[in-house]
Short mmCIF file of C-alpha atoms in Angstrom, two decimals:
data_model
loop_
_atom_site.label_atom_id
_atom_site.label_comp_id
_atom_site.label_asym_id
_atom_site.label_seq_id
_atom_site.Cartn_x
_atom_site.Cartn_y
_atom_site.Cartn_z
CA MET A 756 66.81 3.20 -61.61
CA GLU A 757 68.55 -0.16 -61.79
CA ASN A 758 70.06 -1.12 -65.14
CA THR A 759 69.54 2.38 -66.56
CA ILE A 760 71.82 5.23 -67.59
CA PHE A 761 71.44 6.66 -64.07
CA SER A 762 73.27 3.61 -62.69
CA ILE A 763 76.57 4.88 -64.05
CA LEU A 764 76.37 8.20 -62.17
CA PRO A 765 77.78 7.04 -58.76
CA PRO A 766 81.03 5.59 -60.15
CA ILE A 767 81.43 8.60 -62.44
CA ILE A 768 80.94 10.98 -59.50
CA ALA A 769 83.47 9.07 -57.36
CA ILE A 770 86.07 8.85 -60.14
CA VAL A 771 85.75 12.49 -61.23
CA MET A 772 85.96 13.66 -57.62
CA VAL A 773 88.99 11.55 -56.83
CA LEU A 774 90.80 12.85 -59.92
CA LEU A 775 89.93 16.46 -59.09
CA THR A 776 90.41 16.46 -55.31
CA ARG A 777 92.82 13.51 -54.89
CA ARG A 778 91.02 12.82 -51.60
CA VAL A 779 90.15 9.17 -51.98
CA LEU A 780 87.95 8.56 -48.93
CA LEU A 781 85.93 11.75 -49.49
CA SER A 782 85.40 10.85 -53.15
CA LEU A 783 84.46 7.25 -52.44
CA GLY A 784 82.11 8.39 -49.69
CA THR A 785 80.40 10.81 -52.06
CA GLY A 786 79.97 8.04 -54.63
CA ILE A 787 78.55 5.73 -51.96
CA VAL A 788 75.98 8.34 -50.85
CA ALA A 789 75.04 9.07 -54.47
CA ALA A 790 74.55 5.35 -55.18
CA ALA A 791 72.35 4.88 -52.11
CA VAL A 792 70.25 7.93 -52.96
CA ILE A 793 69.74 6.89 -56.59
CA LEU A 794 69.05 3.29 -55.61
CA THR A 795 66.25 4.35 -53.24
CA TRP A 796 64.76 7.02 -55.51
CA PHE A 797 65.94 9.87 -53.26
CA ALA A 798 64.24 8.55 -50.11
CA PRO A 799 66.53 9.72 -47.25
CA LEU A 800 65.70 7.06 -44.66
CA ASP A 801 65.83 4.23 -47.19
CA ALA A 802 69.12 5.62 -48.51
CA LEU A 803 70.55 5.66 -44.97
CA GLN A 804 69.51 2.04 -44.54
CA GLU A 805 71.22 1.08 -47.81
CA LEU A 806 74.36 2.89 -46.67
CA VAL A 807 74.45 0.98 -43.40
CA THR A 808 73.77 -2.30 -45.18
CA SER A 809 76.53 -1.70 -47.75
CA PHE A 810 79.08 -1.46 -44.95
CA THR A 811 77.54 -4.19 -42.79
CA ILE A 812 77.68 -6.88 -45.50
CA ILE A 813 81.42 -6.32 -45.80
CA PHE A 814 81.71 -8.09 -42.44
CA TRP A 815 78.41 -9.98 -42.15
CA ASP A 816 76.45 -11.11 -45.20
CA GLU A 817 73.93 -13.74 -44.09
CA GLY A 818 76.75 -15.00 -41.94
CA PHE A 819 80.38 -14.16 -41.28
CA ASN A 820 81.92 -12.67 -44.46
CA ALA A 821 85.24 -14.48 -44.21
CA TYR A 822 86.45 -13.34 -47.64
CA ASN A 823 86.59 -9.63 -46.83
CA VAL A 824 87.55 -9.98 -43.17
CA PHE A 825 90.46 -12.30 -44.00
CA ILE A 826 91.76 -9.85 -46.62
CA ILE A 827 91.65 -7.02 -44.04
CA LEU A 828 93.41 -9.18 -41.44
CA PHE A 829 96.05 -10.12 -44.01
CA LEU A 830 96.74 -6.43 -44.64
CA LEU A 831 97.13 -5.79 -40.92
CA LEU A 832 99.44 -8.80 -40.57
CA LEU A 833 101.52 -7.50 -43.45
CA GLY A 834 101.86 -4.21 -41.60
CA ILE A 835 103.05 -6.11 -38.53
CA ILE A 836 105.61 -8.02 -40.63
CA THR A 837 106.87 -4.73 -42.06
CA ALA A 838 107.18 -3.22 -38.57
CA PHE A 839 109.20 -6.10 -37.14
CA VAL A 840 111.37 -6.42 -40.23
CA SER A 841 112.21 -2.75 -39.66
CA LEU A 842 112.66 -3.20 -35.88
CA SER A 843 115.01 -6.13 -36.37
CA GLY A 844 117.04 -4.29 -39.01
CA GLY A 845 116.11 -6.79 -41.71
CA SER A 846 115.20 -4.17 -44.32
CA HIS A 847 118.51 -2.37 -43.88
CA ALA A 848 120.51 -5.62 -43.90
CA PHE A 849 118.74 -6.85 -47.03
CA ALA A 850 119.36 -3.53 -48.81
CA GLU A 851 123.06 -3.74 -47.88
CA TRP A 852 123.25 -7.34 -49.10
CA ALA A 853 121.38 -6.61 -52.32
CA SER A 854 123.62 -3.62 -53.07
CA THR A 855 126.56 -6.00 -53.46
CA ARG A 856 124.66 -7.91 -56.15
CA ILE A 857 122.32 -5.32 -57.66
CA LYS A 858 124.67 -2.65 -58.96
CA SER A 859 122.30 -0.08 -60.50
CA ARG A 860 118.83 1.45 -60.59
CA ARG A 861 118.21 -0.56 -63.73
CA GLY A 862 119.02 -3.79 -61.93
CA ALA A 863 116.70 -2.89 -59.06
CA LYS A 864 113.85 -2.14 -61.45
CA VAL A 865 114.33 -5.27 -63.58
CA LEU A 866 114.48 -7.41 -60.43
CA THR A 867 111.12 -5.98 -59.33
CA VAL A 868 109.51 -6.76 -62.69
CA VAL A 869 110.90 -10.30 -62.69
CA LEU A 870 109.62 -10.89 -59.15
CA GLY A 871 106.20 -9.62 -60.23
CA ILE A 872 106.08 -12.18 -63.03
CA VAL A 873 107.46 -15.08 -60.98
CA ILE A 874 104.96 -14.63 -58.12
CA PHE A 875 101.85 -15.24 -60.24
CA ILE A 876 99.63 -17.32 -57.93
CA ASP A 877 97.31 -14.44 -56.97
CA ASP A 878 97.25 -10.72 -57.72
CA TYR A 879 96.58 -9.66 -54.11
CA PHE A 880 99.44 -11.79 -52.87
CA ASN A 881 101.68 -10.63 -55.71
CA ALA A 882 101.06 -6.93 -55.03
CA LEU A 883 101.86 -7.15 -51.34
CA ALA A 884 104.67 -9.74 -51.33
CA VAL A 885 106.66 -8.20 -54.20
CA GLY A 886 106.43 -4.80 -52.55
CA GLN A 887 107.89 -6.15 -49.32
CA VAL A 888 110.87 -7.75 -51.07
CA ALA A 889 111.60 -5.07 -53.67
CA ARG A 890 111.06 -1.88 -51.66
CA PRO A 891 114.39 -1.93 -49.71
CA ILE A 892 116.29 -2.34 -53.01
CA THR A 893 114.37 0.26 -55.02
CA ASP A 894 114.56 2.70 -52.10
CA ARG A 895 118.34 2.34 -52.02
CA TYR A 896 118.63 3.13 -55.72
CA LYS A 897 116.16 6.04 -55.49
CA VAL A 898 113.36 4.54 -57.54
CA SER A 899 110.20 6.48 -56.71
CA ARG A 900 107.44 4.64 -54.88
CA ALA A 901 105.05 5.60 -57.70
CA LYS A 902 107.20 3.74 -60.22
CA LEU A 903 107.50 0.75 -57.87
CA ALA A 904 103.69 0.66 -57.62
CA TYR A 905 103.46 0.77 -61.44
CA PHE A 906 105.85 -2.18 -61.74
CA ILE A 907 103.88 -4.17 -59.18
CA ASP A 908 100.44 -3.41 -60.64
CA SER A 909 101.53 -4.05 -64.22
CA THR A 910 102.88 -7.51 -63.47
CA ALA A 911 100.26 -8.76 -61.00
CA ALA A 912 96.90 -9.02 -62.77
CA PRO A 913 98.38 -9.23 -66.32
CA VAL A 914 100.31 -12.39 -65.43
CA CYS A 915 97.51 -13.90 -63.33
CA VAL A 916 94.94 -13.46 -66.11
CA VAL A 917 96.96 -15.58 -68.58
CA SER A 918 98.29 -18.15 -66.08
CA PRO A 919 96.17 -21.31 -65.75
CA VAL A 920 97.83 -22.09 -62.39
CA SER A 921 96.44 -19.07 -60.54
CA SER A 922 93.29 -18.03 -58.75
CA TRP A 923 92.32 -15.99 -61.85
CA GLY A 924 93.04 -18.76 -64.34
CA ALA A 925 91.01 -21.33 -62.45
CA ALA A 926 87.97 -19.05 -62.26
CA ILE A 927 88.18 -18.05 -65.93
CA ILE A 928 88.54 -21.67 -67.08
CA GLY A 929 85.41 -22.48 -65.10
CA ILE A 930 83.45 -19.71 -66.86
CA ILE A 931 84.76 -20.77 -70.28
CA ALA A 932 83.63 -24.35 -69.58
CA THR A 933 80.04 -23.17 -69.08
CA ILE A 934 80.20 -21.14 -72.32
CA LEU A 935 81.48 -24.10 -74.35
CA ALA A 936 79.12 -26.66 -72.80
CA GLY A 937 76.87 -28.21 -75.42
CA GLN A 938 78.50 -26.44 -78.39
CA THR A 939 79.00 -29.07 -81.09
CA PHE A 940 81.39 -26.92 -83.17
CA VAL A 941 83.92 -26.78 -80.32
CA GLU A 942 86.84 -29.20 -80.67
CA TYR A 943 88.86 -28.00 -77.69
CA SER A 944 88.51 -28.13 -73.91
CA ALA A 945 88.09 -25.12 -71.63
CA LEU A 946 91.76 -25.38 -70.62
CA GLU A 947 92.90 -25.55 -74.26
CA ALA A 948 90.70 -22.53 -75.04
CA PHE A 949 92.28 -20.61 -72.17
CA LEU A 950 95.80 -21.43 -73.39
CA TRP A 951 94.91 -20.37 -76.95
CA MET A 952 93.48 -17.12 -75.60
CA ALA A 953 96.69 -16.15 -73.76
CA PRO A 954 98.57 -14.79 -76.84
CA MET A 955 95.33 -13.08 -77.93
CA ASN A 956 95.35 -10.97 -74.77
CA PHE A 957 97.01 -8.05 -76.50
CA TYR A 958 96.76 -5.76 -73.48
CA VAL A 959 98.84 -8.21 -71.43
CA VAL A 960 101.37 -8.52 -74.27
CA ALA A 961 101.66 -4.74 -74.63
CA SER A 962 101.60 -4.03 -70.89
CA LEU A 963 104.36 -6.51 -70.02
CA ALA A 964 106.50 -5.41 -72.97
CA ILE A 965 106.17 -1.76 -71.94
CA VAL A 966 106.89 -2.42 -68.26
CA PHE A 967 110.09 -4.31 -69.18
CA PHE A 968 111.17 -1.52 -71.52
CA VAL A 969 110.47 1.13 -68.88
CA ALA A 970 112.50 -0.88 -66.34
CA ILE A 971 115.46 -1.10 -68.71
CA ARG A 972 115.18 2.42 -70.14
CA ASP A 973 113.81 5.27 -68.04
CA VAL A 974 110.88 6.33 -70.20
CA ASP A 975 109.08 8.74 -67.94
CA PHE A 976 106.46 11.28 -68.84
CA GLY A 977 103.69 13.21 -67.14
CA GLU A 978 103.35 12.73 -63.40
CA MET A 979 105.80 9.82 -63.38
CA LYS A 980 108.65 12.02 -64.61
CA LYS A 981 108.03 14.45 -61.72
CA HIS A 982 108.24 11.64 -59.18
CA GLU A 983 111.36 10.14 -60.71
CA VAL A 984 113.19 13.47 -60.96
CA LEU A 985 112.42 14.22 -57.30
CA ALA A 986 113.61 10.74 -56.31
CA ILE A 987 116.92 11.15 -58.15
CA THR A 988 117.73 14.79 -57.50
CA GLU A 989 116.39 15.17 -53.97
CA GLY A 990 116.03 11.60 -52.72
CA GLN A 991 112.28 12.18 -52.25
CA LEU A 992 110.75 8.78 -52.96
CA PHE A 993 107.25 9.97 -52.08
CA ASP A 994 105.50 13.14 -50.96
CA PRO A 995 105.88 13.22 -47.14
CA ASN A 996 102.76 15.41 -46.91
CA LYS A 997 100.53 12.70 -48.38
CA THR A 998 99.14 9.53 -46.83
CA ILE A 999 101.45 6.59 -47.53
CA PRO A 1000 99.97 3.17 -46.60
CA GLY A 1001 102.43 0.85 -44.92
CA GLU A 1002 104.81 3.66 -43.96
CA MET A 1003 106.05 3.44 -40.38
CA LYS A 1004 105.58 6.68 -38.45
CA GLU A 1005 107.41 5.52 -35.32
CA ASP A 1006 111.07 6.31 -34.81
CA PHE A 1007 112.34 2.77 -34.36
CA PRO A 1008 115.74 2.37 -32.65
CA THR A 1009 118.65 1.83 -35.02
CA HIS A 1010 121.21 -0.91 -34.52
CA SER A 1011 123.61 -3.14 -36.46
CA HIS A 1012 122.27 -6.54 -35.42
CA GLY A 1013 119.96 -7.12 -38.40
CA HIS A 1014 120.45 -10.00 -40.83
CA VAL A 1015 119.13 -10.72 -44.31
CA ARG A 1016 117.14 -13.60 -42.83
CA ASP A 1017 115.15 -11.12 -40.74
CA LEU A 1018 113.47 -9.99 -43.96
CA LEU A 1019 113.70 -13.03 -46.20
CA LEU A 1020 112.56 -15.70 -43.72
CA PRO A 1021 109.20 -14.04 -42.84
CA ILE A 1022 108.53 -13.40 -46.55
CA LEU A 1023 109.57 -16.96 -47.48
CA LEU A 1024 107.26 -18.46 -44.85
CA LEU A 1025 104.53 -16.05 -45.95
CA ILE A 1026 104.86 -17.44 -49.48
CA VAL A 1027 105.15 -21.08 -48.41
CA GLY A 1028 102.24 -20.75 -45.99
CA THR A 1029 100.01 -19.05 -48.55
CA VAL A 1030 100.75 -21.40 -51.46
CA GLY A 1031 100.58 -24.45 -49.21
CA ALA A 1032 97.21 -23.34 -47.82
CA MET A 1033 95.92 -22.65 -51.34
CA ILE A 1034 96.80 -26.19 -52.40
CA TRP A 1035 95.36 -27.70 -49.21
CA THR A 1036 92.06 -25.77 -49.26
CA GLY A 1037 91.67 -26.42 -52.99
CA TYR A 1038 92.33 -30.12 -52.43
CA GLN A 1039 89.74 -30.27 -49.64
CA ASN A 1040 87.12 -28.31 -51.59
CA ALA A 1041 87.70 -30.50 -54.66
CA ASP A 1042 86.63 -33.60 -52.72
CA GLN A 1043 90.28 -34.54 -52.14
CA VAL A 1044 90.95 -35.09 -55.83
CA PHE A 1045 94.54 -34.15 -56.62
CA ASP A 1046 94.01 -32.29 -59.90
CA ILE A 1047 96.04 -29.08 -60.06
CA TRP A 1048 93.45 -27.28 -62.22
CA LEU A 1049 90.62 -28.39 -59.96
CA ILE A 1050 92.60 -27.42 -56.88
CA PHE A 1051 93.18 -23.83 -58.01
CA GLU A 1052 89.58 -23.55 -59.15
CA ASN A 1053 88.37 -24.44 -55.64
CA THR A 1054 91.08 -22.86 -53.49
CA ASP A 1055 90.20 -20.43 -50.69
CA VAL A 1056 92.46 -17.45 -51.43
CA PRO A 1057 91.58 -15.21 -48.43
CA ALA A 1058 91.95 -18.05 -45.91
CA SER A 1059 95.27 -18.98 -47.54
CA LEU A 1060 96.50 -15.39 -47.38
CA LEU A 1061 95.54 -15.23 -43.70
CA THR A 1062 97.40 -18.49 -43.00
CA GLY A 1063 100.53 -17.21 -44.72
CA GLY A 1064 100.18 -13.84 -43.01
CA VAL A 1065 99.96 -15.37 -39.53
CA LEU A 1066 102.99 -17.57 -40.24
CA GLY A 1067 105.00 -14.64 -41.61
CA ALA A 1068 104.05 -12.31 -38.73
CA LEU A 1069 104.88 -14.86 -36.03
CA THR A 1070 108.22 -15.54 -37.71
CA SER A 1071 109.09 -11.83 -37.84
CA ILE A 1072 108.26 -11.43 -34.12
CA ILE A 1073 110.24 -14.55 -33.14
CA LEU A 1074 113.29 -13.32 -35.07
CA TYR A 1075 113.07 -10.00 -33.22
CA VAL A 1076 112.78 -11.76 -29.84
CA MET A 1077 115.88 -13.83 -30.70
CA GLN A 1078 117.85 -10.59 -30.97
CA MET A 1079 117.20 -9.57 -27.38
CA LYS A 1080 120.27 -11.35 -25.99
CA LYS A 1081 122.70 -9.34 -28.12
CA ASN A 1082 120.70 -6.28 -29.23
CA GLU A 1083 120.64 -3.66 -26.48
CA THR A 1084 117.76 -1.78 -28.17
CA ALA A 1085 115.50 -4.85 -28.32
CA ASN A 1086 113.08 -5.37 -25.44
CA VAL A 1087 109.62 -6.77 -24.69
CA GLY A 1088 108.08 -3.30 -24.73
CA TRP A 1089 108.86 -2.87 -28.41
CA ILE A 1090 106.81 -5.98 -29.30
CA GLY A 1091 103.54 -4.24 -28.42
CA LYS A 1092 104.72 -1.01 -30.03
CA GLY A 1093 105.70 -2.87 -33.20
CA ILE A 1094 102.35 -4.64 -33.48
CA TRP A 1095 100.45 -1.38 -32.99
CA ALA A 1096 102.72 0.49 -35.43
CA GLY A 1097 102.13 -2.17 -38.08
CA ILE A 1098 98.36 -2.03 -37.63
CA LYS A 1099 98.29 1.78 -37.76
CA SER A 1100 100.41 1.83 -40.90
CA MET A 1101 97.77 -0.19 -42.77
CA MET A 1102 94.64 1.58 -41.54
CA GLY A 1103 94.60 4.01 -44.48
CA ALA A 1104 94.65 1.16 -46.99
CA VAL A 1105 92.02 -0.78 -45.02
CA LEU A 1106 89.64 2.20 -44.94
CA ILE A 1107 90.04 2.82 -48.67
CA LEU A 1108 89.39 -0.87 -49.35
CA ILE A 1109 86.26 -0.89 -47.16
CA PHE A 1110 84.88 2.20 -48.91
CA ALA A 1111 85.66 0.70 -52.32
CA TRP A 1112 83.86 -2.53 -51.37
CA SER A 1113 80.83 -0.55 -50.18
CA LEU A 1114 80.65 1.40 -53.45
CA THR A 1115 81.08 -1.81 -55.47
CA SER A 1116 78.21 -3.41 -53.55
CA LEU A 1117 75.85 -0.51 -54.28
CA ILE A 1118 76.95 -0.37 -57.93
CA GLY A 1119 76.08 -4.07 -58.15
CA LEU A 1120 72.57 -3.36 -56.87
CA LEU A 1121 72.23 -0.58 -59.44
CA GLU A 1122 73.24 -3.14 -62.11
CA THR A 1123 75.73 -0.75 -63.65
CA GLY A 1124 77.61 -3.62 -65.26
CA ALA A 1125 74.46 -5.11 -66.76
CA TYR A 1126 73.50 -1.74 -68.24
CA LEU A 1127 76.91 -1.26 -69.85
CA ALA A 1128 76.87 -4.84 -71.18
CA GLY A 1129 73.46 -4.25 -72.74
CA VAL A 1130 74.77 -1.26 -74.65
CA VAL A 1131 76.76 -3.58 -76.92
CA SER A 1132 74.68 -6.75 -76.80
CA GLU A 1133 71.57 -4.91 -77.98
CA GLY A 1134 73.34 -2.98 -80.70
CA ASN A 1135 73.37 -3.99 -84.37
CA VAL A 1136 77.09 -3.82 -85.14
CA PRO A 1137 79.36 -5.67 -87.61
CA THR A 1138 80.87 -8.81 -86.08
CA ALA A 1139 84.37 -7.81 -87.19
CA ILE A 1140 84.53 -4.95 -84.71
CA LEU A 1141 82.94 -6.86 -81.82
CA PRO A 1142 86.29 -7.89 -80.26
CA PHE A 1143 87.33 -4.23 -80.25
CA LEU A 1144 83.99 -3.08 -78.80
CA LEU A 1145 84.06 -5.78 -76.13
CA PHE A 1146 87.59 -4.69 -75.17
CA VAL A 1147 86.43 -1.08 -74.79
CA LEU A 1148 83.25 -2.05 -72.95
CA ALA A 1149 85.10 -4.31 -70.50
CA GLY A 1150 87.57 -1.49 -69.88
CA VAL A 1151 84.81 1.03 -69.19
CA MET A 1152 82.96 -1.43 -66.97
CA ALA A 1153 86.04 -2.33 -64.90
CA PHE A 1154 87.04 1.33 -64.62
CA SER A 1155 83.54 2.31 -63.48
CA THR A 1156 82.94 -0.56 -61.08
CA GLY A 1157 86.49 -1.06 -59.81
CA THR A 1158 86.40 -4.82 -60.37
CA SER A 1159 87.92 -6.80 -63.21
CA TRP A 1160 86.42 -10.05 -61.86
CA GLY A 1161 82.93 -8.56 -61.80
CA SER A 1162 83.40 -7.20 -65.31
CA PHE A 1163 84.55 -10.40 -66.99
CA GLY A 1164 82.13 -12.42 -64.86
CA ILE A 1165 79.28 -10.49 -66.50
CA LEU A 1166 80.75 -10.01 -69.97
CA LEU A 1167 82.32 -13.40 -70.74
CA PRO A 1168 78.96 -15.24 -70.94
CA ILE A 1169 77.43 -12.35 -72.92
CA ALA A 1170 80.37 -12.22 -75.32
CA GLY A 1171 80.24 -16.00 -75.71
CA THR A 1172 76.53 -15.95 -76.51
CA ILE A 1173 76.94 -13.14 -79.05
CA MET A 1174 79.90 -14.69 -80.88
CA ILE A 1175 78.48 -18.22 -80.97
CA GLU A 1176 75.46 -16.82 -82.79
CA ALA A 1177 77.25 -14.18 -84.88
CA ASP A 1178 80.68 -15.68 -85.77
CA PRO A 1179 82.04 -18.71 -83.85
CA SER A 1180 85.47 -18.23 -85.45
CA LEU A 1181 85.88 -15.04 -83.38
CA LEU A 1182 84.75 -16.62 -80.10
CA LEU A 1183 88.21 -16.89 -78.52
CA PRO A 1184 89.38 -13.43 -79.68
CA ALA A 1185 86.19 -11.93 -78.24
CA LEU A 1186 86.65 -13.69 -74.89
CA SER A 1187 90.29 -12.58 -74.81
CA ALA A 1188 89.20 -9.01 -75.53
CA VAL A 1189 86.89 -9.10 -72.50
CA LEU A 1190 89.71 -10.29 -70.22
CA ALA A 1191 92.12 -7.72 -71.65
CA GLY A 1192 89.66 -4.86 -71.24
CA ALA A 1193 88.82 -5.91 -67.68
CA VAL A 1194 92.50 -5.79 -66.66
CA PHE A 1195 92.99 -2.46 -68.45
CA GLY A 1196 90.01 -0.80 -66.74
CA ASP A 1197 91.06 -2.24 -63.40
CA HIS A 1198 94.56 -0.75 -63.87
CA CYS A 1199 93.19 2.74 -64.41
CA SER A 1200 90.44 2.72 -61.80
CA PRO A 1201 91.12 4.55 -58.53
CA ILE A 1202 88.39 2.49 -56.84
CA SER A 1203 89.89 -0.89 -57.79
CA ASP A 1204 90.99 -3.10 -54.91
CA THR A 1205 94.05 -4.36 -56.81
CA THR A 1206 95.10 -0.76 -57.55
CA ILE A 1207 94.72 0.03 -53.84
CA LEU A 1208 96.78 -3.01 -52.83
CA SER A 1209 99.51 -2.23 -55.38
CA SER A 1210 99.98 1.26 -53.91
CA THR A 1211 99.91 -0.32 -50.44
CA GLY A 1212 102.56 -2.90 -51.34
CA ALA A 1213 104.79 -0.21 -52.82
CA GLY A 1214 104.25 2.28 -50.00
CA SER A 1215 103.00 4.84 -52.51
CA ASN A 1216 100.23 7.39 -52.13
CA HIS A 1217 97.20 5.86 -53.81
CA MET A 1218 96.36 8.73 -56.16
CA ASP A 1219 100.02 9.20 -57.08
CA HIS A 1220 99.99 5.59 -58.25
CA VAL A 1221 96.75 6.00 -60.21
CA LEU A 1222 97.82 9.19 -62.01
CA THR A 1223 101.33 7.98 -62.85
CA GLN A 1224 100.16 4.59 -64.15
CA ILE A 1225 97.33 5.80 -66.42
CA PRO A 1226 99.55 7.06 -69.30
CA TYR A 1227 101.34 3.69 -69.56
CA ALA A 1228 98.06 1.76 -69.29
CA LEU A 1229 96.45 3.92 -71.99
CA THR A 1230 99.43 3.35 -74.26
CA ALA A 1231 99.17 -0.43 -73.85
CA ALA A 1232 95.40 -0.23 -74.34
CA GLY A 1233 95.78 1.75 -77.57
CA ILE A 1234 98.12 -0.90 -78.98
CA ALA A 1235 95.78 -3.69 -77.82
CA ALA A 1236 92.83 -1.95 -79.51
CA ILE A 1237 94.72 -2.02 -82.82
CA GLY A 1238 95.30 -5.74 -82.33
CA TYR A 1239 91.59 -6.43 -81.75
CA ILE A 1240 90.57 -4.46 -84.81
CA VAL A 1241 93.05 -6.44 -86.93
CA ILE A 1242 92.03 -9.85 -85.54
CA GLY A 1243 88.37 -8.96 -86.02
CA PHE A 1244 88.83 -8.32 -89.73
CA THR A 1245 91.47 -10.98 -90.47
CA GLY A 1246 90.64 -13.70 -87.94
CA SER A 1247 94.38 -14.42 -87.79
CA LEU A 1248 96.28 -14.56 -84.51
CA LEU A 1249 99.65 -14.44 -86.29
CA ILE A 1250 98.80 -11.29 -88.27
CA SER A 1251 97.22 -9.44 -85.34
CA LEU A 1252 99.97 -10.41 -82.89
CA GLY A 1253 102.55 -9.42 -85.52
CA VAL A 1254 100.92 -6.00 -85.86
CA VAL A 1255 100.92 -5.53 -82.07
CA LEU A 1256 104.61 -6.45 -81.85
CA ALA A 1257 105.44 -4.19 -84.81
CA VAL A 1258 103.69 -1.22 -83.19
CA LEU A 1259 105.54 -1.93 -79.94
CA ALA A 1260 108.85 -2.08 -81.81
CA VAL A 1261 108.21 1.29 -83.47
CA LEU A 1262 107.17 2.78 -80.12
CA PHE A 1263 110.33 1.53 -78.43
CA VAL A 1264 112.51 2.94 -81.20
CA VAL A 1265 110.85 6.33 -80.79
CA TRP A 1266 111.20 6.19 -77.00
CA SER A 1267 114.84 5.13 -77.33
CA GLN A 1268 115.63 8.27 -79.31
CA ARG A 1269 114.86 10.52 -76.38
CA THR A 1270 117.33 10.60 -73.51
CA THR A 1271 115.47 11.24 -70.29
CA ILE A 1272 116.58 13.54 -67.50
CA ILE A 1273 117.29 10.56 -65.30
CA GLU A 1274 119.43 8.83 -67.93
CA LYS A 1275 121.52 11.99 -68.29
CA GLN A 1276 122.05 12.27 -64.56
CA GLN A 1277 122.84 8.59 -64.09
CA ASN A 1278 124.81 8.29 -67.33
CA ILE A 1279 123.24 4.94 -68.20
#
């Protein structure tokens, strides 16, 4: 049943179940079983073997699977950093310090968005690092964890996908180079093509514009409004009855010995260690040629994250040990308790990630992405609407498979082949549409690893993040779709980008007319 309509059933089952039950592990598990059963033509023993294999290859795939294991270890290390930052009083001290400089909820939200854009090296790193820095500030000003997760998710992948100096940019430039190889009509390099494509990524343009507007003006609707009203009126930043990854359950001793450095120094060394390791591993893998584009194309992101995580965790523990002379609550016994508390706090996120990887593996064997790609590539459709169709298809594929990388990895070569034959003038818009759709689908998908990590970084319940973000993502996607229809028929970047900006301007005027509940209560 590979590469057939049946291949889309497992992701549909998992997604529908997770939206109906809001029980992520149960839903992912059901999708995994369905995928194994369909893959083996309903043979129980073979299906059981596929299930075992799908989990085994997460850790051992013809050898040690360093990529996945290092990501898991990084999550656990981040939990340990969070625990010791809390034990040392760093979170409280940083919130106190920030409150003297950040004077409002609006300032806390804008700071989070700016941090999300500035830390653009990698989306995994962005999601987790920004959450650690911003959470004490947004908590103080009663910004719901769901909104914090939306800010993180909407500035991580969207910035990475248009930044050439990022793990995403390097990979995409490499794919573009293979598409352009041997094409005599092409007068630009892969890097130049990537830079030209950035303003054509209308979903990124719309998504970043909307997230800035939402940070400045509280435009809340649907589930997000409920979370924000509870945060403001009752101080309930998240539902205490739901699983919150990264939330410390232990009652750590309180004291007044914490300093801002107890939070900032571990995070700073986490950043320095990660970026430094990315440059070093990229340099080594690029045969020691110091070319920044080549370095980021060949960098080892998981190993770099692990290096930064170890450095950050050790720093947080050392800073806690240094308090023992003057902090009567600090003792050696709390070191073990802090490490265990940090690990336990991340186990929910780790399990969700493992289940999502297992489902993605089985979906890959079912060739779900190839089937969806064939729907468009085999169809006889006007070339003018191909950018729009590719945007929709990439969105559906990323939503169904939970991977933006897998989606554009499959679709970029297909889109390139189609457009080179059909209309070379629309090649770059079509490739941009694929990237935009992949990020959009990834944003909405409850089985996406980046969505999982964004909720983890924010300390938000995973399904709360998914359901509150979807309306904003759909709004940005609707505006982007208009842009791809216009560029398909006009071939003009200026006209299509102008239309996108005009629609955004009208939307913001309409949103500005309504005064939200939160704006009334805060009088801002």
